[in-house]
Every structure is written in C-alpha cells, then in structure tokens.
PDB file of C-alpha atoms in Angstrom:
ATOM      1  CA  UNK W  21     -45.372  -7.173 -39.335  1.00  0.00           C
ATOM      2  CA  UNK W  22     -44.598  -5.036 -36.360  1.00  0.00           C
ATOM      3  CA  UNK W  23     -45.623  -1.436 -36.071  1.00  0.00           C
ATOM      4  CA  UNK W  24     -42.138   0.068 -36.735  1.00  0.00           C
ATOM      5  CA  UNK W  25     -41.784  -1.762 -40.036  1.00  0.00           C
ATOM      6  CA  UNK W  26     -45.242  -0.576 -41.220  1.00  0.00           C
ATOM      7  CA  UNK W  27     -44.519   3.048 -40.204  1.00  0.00           C
ATOM      8  CA  UNK W  28     -41.087   3.103 -41.931  1.00  0.00           C
ATOM      9  CA  UNK W  29     -42.653   1.677 -45.042  1.00  0.00           C
ATOM     10  CA  UNK W  30     -45.399   4.322 -45.017  1.00  0.00           C
ATOM     11  CA  UNK W  31     -43.134   7.233 -44.036  1.00  0.00           C
ATOM     12  CA  UNK W  32     -40.668   6.492 -46.835  1.00  0.00           C
ATOM     13  CA  UNK W  33     -37.254   8.287 -47.033  1.00  0.00           C
ATOM     14  CA  UNK W  34     -37.337   8.402 -50.843  1.00  0.00           C
ATOM     15  CA  UNK W  35     -37.129  11.819 -52.299  1.00  0.00           C
ATOM     16  CA  UNK W  36     -40.522  12.533 -53.630  1.00  0.00           C
ATOM     17  CA  UNK W  37     -42.365  10.911 -50.647  1.00  0.00           C
ATOM     18  CA  UNK W  38     -40.235  12.686 -48.116  1.00  0.00           C
ATOM     19  CA  UNK W  39     -41.850  15.666 -46.386  1.00  0.00           C
ATOM     20  CA  UNK W  40     -38.491  17.406 -46.065  1.00  0.00           C
ATOM     21  CA  UNK W  41     -37.992  17.556 -49.851  1.00  0.00           C
ATOM     22  CA  UNK W  42     -41.299  19.398 -50.231  1.00  0.00           C
ATOM     23  CA  UNK W  43     -40.471  21.742 -47.369  1.00  0.00           C
ATOM     24  CA  UNK W  44     -37.106  22.493 -48.963  1.00  0.00           C
ATOM     25  CA  UNK W  45     -38.822  23.119 -52.381  1.00  0.00           C
ATOM     26  CA  UNK W  46     -41.252  25.534 -50.815  1.00  0.00           C
ATOM     27  CA  UNK W  47     -38.592  27.364 -48.813  1.00  0.00           C
ATOM     28  CA  UNK W  48     -36.322  27.649 -51.815  1.00  0.00           C
ATOM     29  CA  UNK W  49     -38.964  29.316 -53.926  1.00  0.00           C
ATOM     30  CA  UNK W  50     -40.214  31.405 -51.201  1.00  0.00           C
ATOM     31  CA  UNK W  51     -36.747  32.699 -50.549  1.00  0.00           C
ATOM     32  CA  UNK W  52     -36.124  33.239 -54.256  1.00  0.00           C
ATOM     33  CA  UNK W  53     -39.313  35.255 -54.559  1.00  0.00           C
ATOM     34  CA  UNK W  54     -38.633  37.378 -51.393  1.00  0.00           C
ATOM     35  CA  UNK W  55     -35.046  38.227 -52.219  1.00  0.00           C
ATOM     36  CA  UNK W  56     -35.273  40.069 -55.626  1.00  0.00           C
ATOM     37  CA  UNK W  57     -31.678  40.332 -56.824  1.00  0.00           C
ATOM     38  CA  UNK W  58     -30.516  40.103 -53.154  1.00  0.00           C
ATOM     39  CA  UNK W  59     -32.892  42.876 -52.032  1.00  0.00           C
ATOM     40  CA  UNK W  60     -35.745  41.995 -49.762  1.00  0.00           C
ATOM     41  CA  UNK W  61     -39.084  42.708 -51.319  1.00  0.00           C
ATOM     42  CA  UNK W  62     -40.418  44.587 -48.226  1.00  0.00           C
ATOM     43  CA  UNK W  63     -37.674  47.179 -48.917  1.00  0.00           C
ATOM     44  CA  UNK W  64     -38.757  47.554 -52.490  1.00  0.00           C
ATOM     45  CA  UNK W  65     -42.353  48.026 -51.431  1.00  0.00           C
ATOM     46  CA  UNK W  66     -41.501  50.527 -48.670  1.00  0.00           C
ATOM     47  CA  UNK W  67     -39.123  52.468 -50.980  1.00  0.00           C
ATOM     48  CA  UNK W  68     -41.815  52.606 -53.577  1.00  0.00           C
ATOM     49  CA  UNK W  69     -44.365  53.991 -51.071  1.00  0.00           C
ATOM     50  CA  UNK W  70     -42.211  56.317 -48.974  1.00  0.00           C
ATOM     51  CA  UNK W  71     -39.194  57.178 -51.117  1.00  0.00           C
ATOM     52  CA  UNK W  72     -36.440  59.303 -49.534  1.00  0.00           C
ATOM     53  CA  UNK W  73     -33.747  57.481 -47.584  1.00  0.00           C
ATOM     54  CA  UNK W  74     -35.461  54.084 -48.261  1.00  0.00           C
ATOM     55  CA  UNK W  75     -35.224  54.771 -52.072  1.00  0.00           C
ATOM     56  CA  UNK W  76     -31.559  55.664 -51.602  1.00  0.00           C
ATOM     57  CA  UNK W  77     -30.976  52.413 -49.642  1.00  0.00           C
ATOM     58  CA  UNK W  78     -32.742  50.470 -52.386  1.00  0.00           C
ATOM     59  CA  UNK W  79     -30.675  51.971 -55.127  1.00  0.00           C
ATOM     60  CA  UNK W  80     -27.460  51.289 -53.261  1.00  0.00           C
ATOM     61  CA  UNK W  81     -28.274  47.695 -52.521  1.00  0.00           C
ATOM     62  CA  UNK W  82     -29.375  47.085 -56.041  1.00  0.00           C
ATOM     63  CA  UNK W  83     -26.219  48.702 -57.450  1.00  0.00           C
ATOM     64  CA  UNK W  84     -23.999  46.676 -55.140  1.00  0.00           C
ATOM     65  CA  UNK W  85     -25.760  43.392 -55.940  1.00  0.00           C
ATOM     66  CA  UNK W  86     -26.107  43.815 -59.651  1.00  0.00           C
ATOM     67  CA  UNK W  87     -22.488  44.944 -59.871  1.00  0.00           C
ATOM     68  CA  UNK W  88     -21.384  41.887 -57.966  1.00  0.00           C
ATOM     69  CA  UNK W  89     -23.507  39.521 -60.125  1.00  0.00           C
ATOM     70  CA  UNK W  90     -22.267  40.976 -63.336  1.00  0.00           C
ATOM     71  CA  UNK W  91     -18.626  40.921 -62.161  1.00  0.00           C
ATOM     72  CA  UNK W  92     -18.823  37.286 -61.260  1.00  0.00           C
ATOM     73  CA  UNK W  93     -20.526  36.528 -64.634  1.00  0.00           C
ATOM     74  CA  UNK W  94     -17.772  38.336 -66.490  1.00  0.00           C
ATOM     75  CA  UNK W  95     -14.822  36.901 -64.678  1.00  0.00           C
ATOM     76  CA  UNK W  96     -15.918  33.320 -63.942  1.00  0.00           C
ATOM     77  CA  UNK W  97     -19.048  33.000 -66.029  1.00  0.00           C
ATOM     78  CA  UNK W  98     -17.658  30.561 -68.566  1.00  0.00           C
ATOM     79  CA  UNK W  99     -16.342  28.199 -65.820  1.00  0.00           C
ATOM     80  CA  UNK W 100     -19.619  28.451 -63.845  1.00  0.00           C
ATOM     81  CA  UNK W 101     -21.679  27.605 -66.952  1.00  0.00           C
ATOM     82  CA  UNK W 102     -19.408  24.772 -67.849  1.00  0.00           C
ATOM     83  CA  UNK W 103     -19.635  23.345 -64.337  1.00  0.00           C
ATOM     84  CA  UNK W 104     -23.406  23.788 -64.192  1.00  0.00           C
ATOM     85  CA  UNK W 105     -23.788  22.097 -67.600  1.00  0.00           C
ATOM     86  CA  UNK W 106     -21.707  19.157 -66.348  1.00  0.00           C
ATOM     87  CA  UNK W 107     -23.796  18.852 -63.182  1.00  0.00           C
ATOM     88  CA  UNK W 108     -27.072  19.101 -64.998  1.00  0.00           C
ATOM     89  CA  UNK W 109     -26.012  16.650 -67.701  1.00  0.00           C
ATOM     90  CA  UNK W 110     -24.874  14.126 -65.084  1.00  0.00           C
ATOM     91  CA  UNK W 111     -28.134  14.590 -63.171  1.00  0.00           C
ATOM     92  CA  UNK W 112     -30.192  14.284 -66.389  1.00  0.00           C
ATOM     93  CA  UNK W 113     -28.421  11.025 -67.336  1.00  0.00           C
ATOM     94  CA  UNK W 114     -28.917   9.601 -63.877  1.00  0.00           C
ATOM     95  CA  UNK W 115     -32.541  10.780 -63.743  1.00  0.00           C
ATOM     96  CA  UNK W 116     -33.703   9.744 -67.162  1.00  0.00           C
ATOM     97  CA  UNK W 117     -31.509   6.779 -68.212  1.00  0.00           C
ATOM     98  CA  UNK W 118     -30.826   5.190 -64.905  1.00  0.00           C
ATOM     99  CA  UNK W 119     -33.974   6.397 -63.201  1.00  0.00           C
ATOM    100  CA  UNK W 120     -32.310   7.397 -59.934  1.00  0.00           C
ATOM    101  CA  UNK W 121     -34.991   9.037 -57.895  1.00  0.00           C
ATOM    102  CA  UNK W 122     -32.540  11.267 -55.958  1.00  0.00           C
ATOM    103  CA  UNK W 123     -31.086  12.604 -59.195  1.00  0.00           C
ATOM    104  CA  UNK W 124     -34.619  13.278 -60.410  1.00  0.00           C
ATOM    105  CA  UNK W 125     -35.374  15.269 -57.330  1.00  0.00           C
ATOM    106  CA  UNK W 126     -32.186  17.319 -57.408  1.00  0.00           C
ATOM    107  CA  UNK W 127     -32.756  17.942 -61.101  1.00  0.00           C
ATOM    108  CA  UNK W 128     -36.202  19.366 -60.354  1.00  0.00           C
ATOM    109  CA  UNK W 129     -34.512  21.739 -57.923  1.00  0.00           C
ATOM    110  CA  UNK W 130     -31.459  22.788 -59.833  1.00  0.00           C
ATOM    111  CA  UNK W 131     -32.809  23.174 -63.397  1.00  0.00           C
ATOM    112  CA  UNK W 132     -35.405  25.878 -62.659  1.00  0.00           C
ATOM    113  CA  UNK W 133     -32.903  27.703 -60.413  1.00  0.00           C
ATOM    114  CA  UNK W 134     -30.403  27.807 -63.343  1.00  0.00           C
ATOM    115  CA  UNK W 135     -33.181  29.415 -65.434  1.00  0.00           C
ATOM    116  CA  UNK W 136     -33.664  31.845 -62.568  1.00  0.00           C
ATOM    117  CA  UNK W 137     -29.962  32.651 -62.600  1.00  0.00           C
ATOM    118  CA  UNK W 138     -30.119  33.520 -66.248  1.00  0.00           C
ATOM    119  CA  UNK W 139     -33.222  35.701 -65.630  1.00  0.00           C
ATOM    120  CA  UNK W 140     -31.410  37.486 -62.825  1.00  0.00           C
ATOM    121  CA  UNK W 141     -28.343  38.208 -64.930  1.00  0.00           C
ATOM    122  CA  UNK W 142     -30.570  39.578 -67.657  1.00  0.00           C
ATOM    123  CA  UNK W 143     -32.378  41.892 -65.106  1.00  0.00           C
ATOM    124  CA  UNK W 144     -29.103  42.990 -63.659  1.00  0.00           C
ATOM    125  CA  UNK W 145     -27.858  43.897 -67.109  1.00  0.00           C
ATOM    126  CA  UNK W 146     -31.027  45.919 -67.768  1.00  0.00           C
ATOM    127  CA  UNK W 147     -30.804  47.701 -64.487  1.00  0.00           C
ATOM    128  CA  UNK W 148     -27.087  48.641 -65.014  1.00  0.00           C
ATOM    129  CA  UNK W 149     -28.030  49.645 -68.586  1.00  0.00           C
ATOM    130  CA  UNK W 150     -30.231  52.487 -67.354  1.00  0.00           C
ATOM    131  CA  UNK W 151     -33.134  51.290 -65.266  1.00  0.00           C
ATOM    132  CA  UNK W 152     -31.252  51.967 -62.003  1.00  0.00           C
ATOM    133  CA  UNK W 153     -33.313  54.605 -60.239  1.00  0.00           C
ATOM    134  CA  UNK W 154     -36.798  55.747 -59.512  1.00  0.00           C
ATOM    135  CA  UNK W 155     -39.930  54.208 -60.938  1.00  0.00           C
ATOM    136  CA  UNK W 156     -38.022  52.361 -63.652  1.00  0.00           C
ATOM    137  CA  UNK W 157     -36.059  50.467 -60.997  1.00  0.00           C
ATOM    138  CA  UNK W 158     -39.286  49.645 -59.095  1.00  0.00           C
ATOM    139  CA  UNK W 159     -40.936  48.400 -62.262  1.00  0.00           C
ATOM    140  CA  UNK W 160     -37.930  46.254 -63.237  1.00  0.00           C
ATOM    141  CA  UNK W 161     -37.637  44.696 -59.759  1.00  0.00           C
ATOM    142  CA  UNK W 162     -41.348  43.976 -59.549  1.00  0.00           C
ATOM    143  CA  UNK W 163     -41.344  42.368 -63.002  1.00  0.00           C
ATOM    144  CA  UNK W 164     -38.404  40.213 -62.000  1.00  0.00           C
ATOM    145  CA  UNK W 165     -40.311  39.164 -58.869  1.00  0.00           C
ATOM    146  CA  UNK W 166     -43.364  38.262 -60.874  1.00  0.00           C
ATOM    147  CA  UNK W 167     -41.295  36.249 -63.333  1.00  0.00           C
ATOM    148  CA  UNK W 168     -39.662  34.458 -60.440  1.00  0.00           C
ATOM    149  CA  UNK W 169     -42.951  33.663 -58.901  1.00  0.00           C
ATOM    150  CA  UNK W 170     -44.339  32.398 -62.245  1.00  0.00           C
ATOM    151  CA  UNK W 171     -41.220  30.221 -62.723  1.00  0.00           C
ATOM    152  CA  UNK W 172     -41.621  28.977 -59.184  1.00  0.00           C
ATOM    153  CA  UNK W 173     -45.335  28.087 -59.694  1.00  0.00           C
ATOM    154  CA  UNK W 174     -44.521  26.154 -62.867  1.00  0.00           C
ATOM    155  CA  UNK W 175     -41.667  24.434 -61.211  1.00  0.00           C
ATOM    156  CA  UNK W 176     -43.630  23.396 -58.187  1.00  0.00           C
ATOM    157  CA  UNK W 177     -46.506  22.211 -60.325  1.00  0.00           C
ATOM    158  CA  UNK W 178     -44.273  20.148 -62.591  1.00  0.00           C
ATOM    159  CA  UNK W 179     -42.310  18.764 -59.650  1.00  0.00           C
ATOM    160  CA  UNK W 180     -45.465  17.852 -57.798  1.00  0.00           C
ATOM    161  CA  UNK W 181     -46.998  16.125 -60.881  1.00  0.00           C
ATOM    162  CA  UNK W 182     -43.800  14.076 -61.379  1.00  0.00           C
ATOM    163  CA  UNK W 183     -43.539  13.359 -57.624  1.00  0.00           C
ATOM    164  CA  UNK W 184     -47.109  12.062 -57.521  1.00  0.00           C
ATOM    165  CA  UNK W 185     -46.409  10.000 -60.643  1.00  0.00           C
ATOM    166  CA  UNK W 186     -43.236   8.596 -59.025  1.00  0.00           C
ATOM    167  CA  UNK W 187     -45.045   7.745 -55.752  1.00  0.00           C
ATOM    168  CA  UNK W 188     -47.918   6.120 -57.583  1.00  0.00           C
ATOM    169  CA  UNK W 189     -45.643   4.221 -59.985  1.00  0.00           C
ATOM    170  CA  UNK W 190     -43.398   2.882 -57.211  1.00  0.00           C
ATOM    171  CA  UNK W 191     -46.249   2.616 -54.750  1.00  0.00           C
ATOM    172  CA  UNK W 192     -46.459   3.452 -51.079  1.00  0.00           C
ATOM    173  CA  UNK W 193     -45.381   0.062 -49.705  1.00  0.00           C
ATOM    174  CA  UNK W 194     -42.610  -0.447 -52.313  1.00  0.00           C
TER     175      UNK W 194
END
C-alpha cells in the first residue's frame, strides 16, 4: 500500500467521519443559538442592561422579524410544511430502510432544525400576542435561546452517538 491510499482510507469522505460535517453541525447550532429570532444575542443582552435606544432597536428588530415569520407562516405555511414533510420522509426512508449514510447525516441536521422552526413560530406568536416590550420581551427571548441551546445540545449528542456508532460499525478502513 502506498502512503496516499492509506491516508485517503483513514481520512474518509463519508459523512460521519468527515471533519467538515462536524464543523458544519457546530456552526449551525452556534448560529441558531446566537441569532434569537433573527436578533443577535449581544443586542438582547445590551438592551437588557442599558435600555434606552438599544431597547427601542431590539423591539423594532423583534417586531420586524416576528411579523415576517408569522406572515410567511400564514401565507405559505401549508406548502412549506408539506414540502418539509416530503423531504424529511424521503430522508427517513433513505436513512432507515436503505441505510444511506448521507441521508442519515442530513436527517440529523434537518429534523432538529424543523423542531426549532416550530419553536420559533410559537415564540413569535407569544411575542406578538403581548410579550413585545420590556422585561417580558427579554424573558421570552432568553427562554427561546435556552430552549434552542437545549435542543442543540441534545441534537449534537444524539448525532455524535449515532456518528460514532456508524464509524465503528463500518470501521475506519472500510
């Protein structure tokens, strides 16, 4: 065996043994946790501490983003849910029945993000329903961020357990 063949067998380009997949998973959840309903968390923290113009900016950004999310859900929500269900079902069949590793990896990315989308729509509805200013808004956004982080931790844990299982089952050298 030559050196290149050994290296390409050890540095596999399959999904769960690929470093880029894990980097993408970490960046995805880091971004989802930082951008709470489209508002950067540092703005939420600074508005909570300082108030004033920062609080006004926060309320405007939240109003714009929640209104946009709810408008999209009301106008195209049925079609988006149908398309998402189609994609998730196709991935689930490919991942479970046909055991396609790429489909398994994409499913571990998309399924938790679809739960996060539902959680974000629920939070947007609660904010529009009355928790749209002051301490109530801060509390709701922080709760949403904590829920996002909890969902991300569970998702990363389950993905890593399945990824380790897949790598051990298939083996490093194929």
